[in-house]
Amino acid sequence: MTTPIPLEPYYDSIHARLGAILGATHAHLGEPSAVMDKDGRAHPHAALYPSPGWQHGVSRGGDVDQIALTFQVTAAGGDTARALRAVDRVREALTGFTPSSPGLCCGHLAEVDSYDPGPLRIGRDVQPARYYAPLLWSGLIWLPEGGTP
């Protein structure tokens, strides 16, 4: 029997973890609305962009018994130092973190090994400009022995 996997609780758990480390007003699901510091520059913040994944159902004893998910967290700030603080806080929050999702087993999160985000980028489409780095993360989800989500 193939079981579709609901992803919303999984990503809610990751979003909550980011909020616990960066502060709830500095962790965003999707497009961020940055809080400005007293100098008018964006406070360090992060935006989680969930991936729908390879949405094949999971089956016990079938071809697909686990699903690997890769998603993006963009770490940003109003200048280089703030953006790098955001990167550090995202890594602190997510490296080795195990998301929770009712009815599923979840593996630890890790940055994608083969991905280098490169230098900080500057987003000039918002004012004031934001410095940012898109970080890619991966994790596994699977059904517990004899369980369904």
Tab-separated table of C-alpha atoms in Angstrom:
chain	number	residue	atom	x	y	z
A	1	MET	CA	0.000	0.000	0.000
A	2	THR	CA	1.355	3.434	-0.951
A	3	THR	CA	0.849	6.236	1.535
A	4	PRO	CA	0.990	9.943	0.552
A	5	ILE	CA	3.087	11.969	2.968
A	6	PRO	CA	1.737	15.274	4.367
A	7	LEU	CA	4.637	17.746	4.448
A	8	GLU	CA	3.132	20.736	6.274
A	9	PRO	CA	3.823	19.426	9.832
A	10	TYR	CA	7.409	18.598	8.839
A	11	TYR	CA	8.094	22.135	7.626
A	12	ASP	CA	6.177	23.671	10.543
A	13	SER	CA	8.629	21.902	12.856
A	14	ILE	CA	11.619	23.324	10.957
A	15	HIS	CA	10.085	26.809	10.950
A	16	ALA	CA	9.507	26.589	14.724
A	17	ARG	CA	13.140	25.564	15.255
A	18	LEU	CA	14.366	28.550	13.234
A	19	GLY	CA	12.088	30.792	15.322
A	20	ALA	CA	13.491	29.349	18.558
A	21	ILE	CA	17.049	30.337	17.566
A	22	LEU	CA	16.546	33.501	15.497
A	23	GLY	CA	13.444	34.753	17.302
A	24	ALA	CA	9.899	34.259	16.066
A	25	THR	CA	9.770	37.632	14.289
A	26	HIS	CA	13.019	36.833	12.428
A	27	ALA	CA	12.066	33.400	11.037
A	28	HIS	CA	9.742	33.410	8.054
A	29	LEU	CA	7.909	30.785	6.060
A	30	GLY	CA	8.293	32.004	2.503
A	31	GLU	CA	8.841	35.640	1.622
A	32	PRO	CA	10.311	37.502	4.628
A	33	SER	CA	9.209	40.793	6.121
A	34	ALA	CA	12.406	41.908	7.802
A	35	VAL	CA	12.458	43.831	11.064
A	36	MET	CA	14.709	46.880	10.866
A	37	ASP	CA	17.363	47.686	13.445
A	38	LYS	CA	17.686	51.224	14.837
A	39	ASP	CA	20.153	52.127	12.071
A	40	GLY	CA	17.528	51.297	9.424
A	41	ARG	CA	19.166	48.062	8.229
A	42	ALA	CA	17.508	44.663	8.307
A	43	HIS	CA	18.056	42.569	11.430
A	44	PRO	CA	19.498	39.068	10.794
A	45	HIS	CA	16.632	36.855	9.611
A	46	ALA	CA	15.859	33.678	7.695
A	47	ALA	CA	13.226	32.573	5.207
A	48	LEU	CA	12.296	28.903	4.858
A	49	TYR	CA	11.249	27.854	1.360
A	50	PRO	CA	9.736	24.352	1.594
A	51	SER	CA	10.066	21.894	-1.226
A	52	PRO	CA	7.180	19.668	-2.260
A	53	GLY	CA	9.781	16.939	-2.724
A	54	TRP	CA	9.535	13.942	-4.932
A	55	GLN	CA	5.903	13.326	-4.094
A	56	HIS	CA	5.585	9.635	-4.570
A	57	GLY	CA	3.875	7.809	-1.788
A	58	VAL	CA	5.914	5.753	0.618
A	59	SER	CA	5.245	2.043	0.937
A	60	ARG	CA	6.529	-0.607	3.298
A	61	GLY	CA	8.396	-3.219	1.325
A	62	GLY	CA	7.821	-1.338	-1.935
A	63	ASP	CA	10.086	0.570	-4.276
A	64	VAL	CA	9.986	3.762	-2.177
A	65	ASP	CA	10.398	3.304	1.568
A	66	GLN	CA	11.737	6.769	2.376
A	67	ILE	CA	11.699	10.247	0.877
A	68	ALA	CA	14.674	12.584	0.760
A	69	LEU	CA	13.651	16.233	0.949
A	70	THR	CA	15.827	19.159	-0.062
A	71	PHE	CA	14.723	22.681	0.830
A	72	GLN	CA	16.151	26.190	0.994
A	73	VAL	CA	16.642	28.540	3.898
A	74	THR	CA	17.778	32.007	2.866
A	75	ALA	CA	19.788	33.750	5.582
A	76	ALA	CA	19.829	37.535	5.273
A	77	GLY	CA	20.622	40.821	6.951
A	78	GLY	CA	21.054	44.505	6.230
A	79	ASP	CA	24.816	44.281	5.738
A	80	THR	CA	27.554	41.663	5.472
A	81	ALA	CA	27.967	41.203	9.225
A	82	ARG	CA	24.234	40.754	9.831
A	83	ALA	CA	23.864	38.333	6.925
A	84	LEU	CA	26.752	36.236	8.234
A	85	ARG	CA	25.162	36.240	11.727
A	86	ALA	CA	21.970	34.982	10.112
A	87	VAL	CA	23.931	32.201	8.348
A	88	ASP	CA	25.531	31.201	11.664
A	89	ARG	CA	22.159	31.139	13.445
A	90	VAL	CA	20.508	29.080	10.704
A	91	ARG	CA	23.347	26.552	10.891
A	92	GLU	CA	23.094	26.502	14.683
A	93	ALA	CA	19.344	25.899	14.453
A	94	LEU	CA	19.268	23.224	11.777
A	95	THR	CA	22.538	21.259	11.796
A	96	GLY	CA	21.672	17.893	13.296
A	97	PHE	CA	18.112	18.966	14.167
A	98	THR	CA	15.490	16.242	13.844
A	99	PRO	CA	12.128	17.628	12.698
A	100	SER	CA	8.951	16.071	14.009
A	101	SER	CA	5.865	15.139	12.066
A	102	PRO	CA	2.997	13.066	13.464
A	103	GLY	CA	3.069	9.481	12.210
A	104	LEU	CA	6.461	9.800	10.506
A	105	CYS	CA	10.044	9.065	11.351
A	106	CYS	CA	12.404	11.903	10.491
A	107	GLY	CA	16.166	11.959	10.093
A	108	HIS	CA	18.593	14.665	11.137
A	109	LEU	CA	18.929	17.716	8.892
A	110	ALA	CA	22.199	18.529	7.163
A	111	GLU	CA	23.402	21.063	4.648
A	112	VAL	CA	23.689	19.561	1.182
A	113	ASP	CA	27.328	18.451	0.876
A	114	SER	CA	27.839	19.207	-2.781
A	115	TYR	CA	26.370	22.716	-2.617
A	116	ASP	CA	28.391	25.874	-2.016
A	117	PRO	CA	26.183	28.964	-1.724
A	118	GLY	CA	29.041	31.111	-2.994
A	119	PRO	CA	29.546	34.699	-1.918
A	120	LEU	CA	26.846	36.744	-0.248
A	121	ARG	CA	24.447	38.247	-2.733
A	122	ILE	CA	22.944	41.710	-2.529
A	123	GLY	CA	19.218	42.072	-3.087
A	124	ARG	CA	18.571	45.570	-4.342
A	125	ASP	CA	14.911	44.954	-5.205
A	126	VAL	CA	14.001	45.885	-1.600
A	127	GLN	CA	14.962	49.030	0.254
A	128	PRO	CA	17.188	49.154	2.075
A	129	ALA	CA	19.160	46.432	0.275
A	130	ARG	CA	19.610	42.986	1.878
A	131	TYR	CA	22.697	40.798	1.889
A	132	TYR	CA	21.785	37.123	1.719
A	133	ALA	CA	22.878	33.532	1.139
A	134	PRO	CA	20.594	30.698	-0.028
A	135	LEU	CA	21.436	27.584	2.017
A	136	LEU	CA	20.265	24.138	0.902
A	137	TRP	CA	19.288	21.510	3.497
A	138	SER	CA	18.296	17.885	3.265
A	139	GLY	CA	16.484	15.394	5.449
A	140	LEU	CA	14.798	11.994	5.233
A	141	ILE	CA	11.304	10.958	6.215
A	142	TRP	CA	9.889	7.441	6.379
A	143	LEU	CA	7.043	5.457	7.886
A	144	PRO	CA	7.523	3.831	11.287
A	145	GLU	CA	7.471	0.041	11.433
A	146	GLY	CA	3.899	-0.942	10.743
A	147	GLY	CA	2.663	2.653	10.774
A	148	THR	CA	0.953	5.146	8.546
A	149	PRO	CA	0.935	8.915	8.863
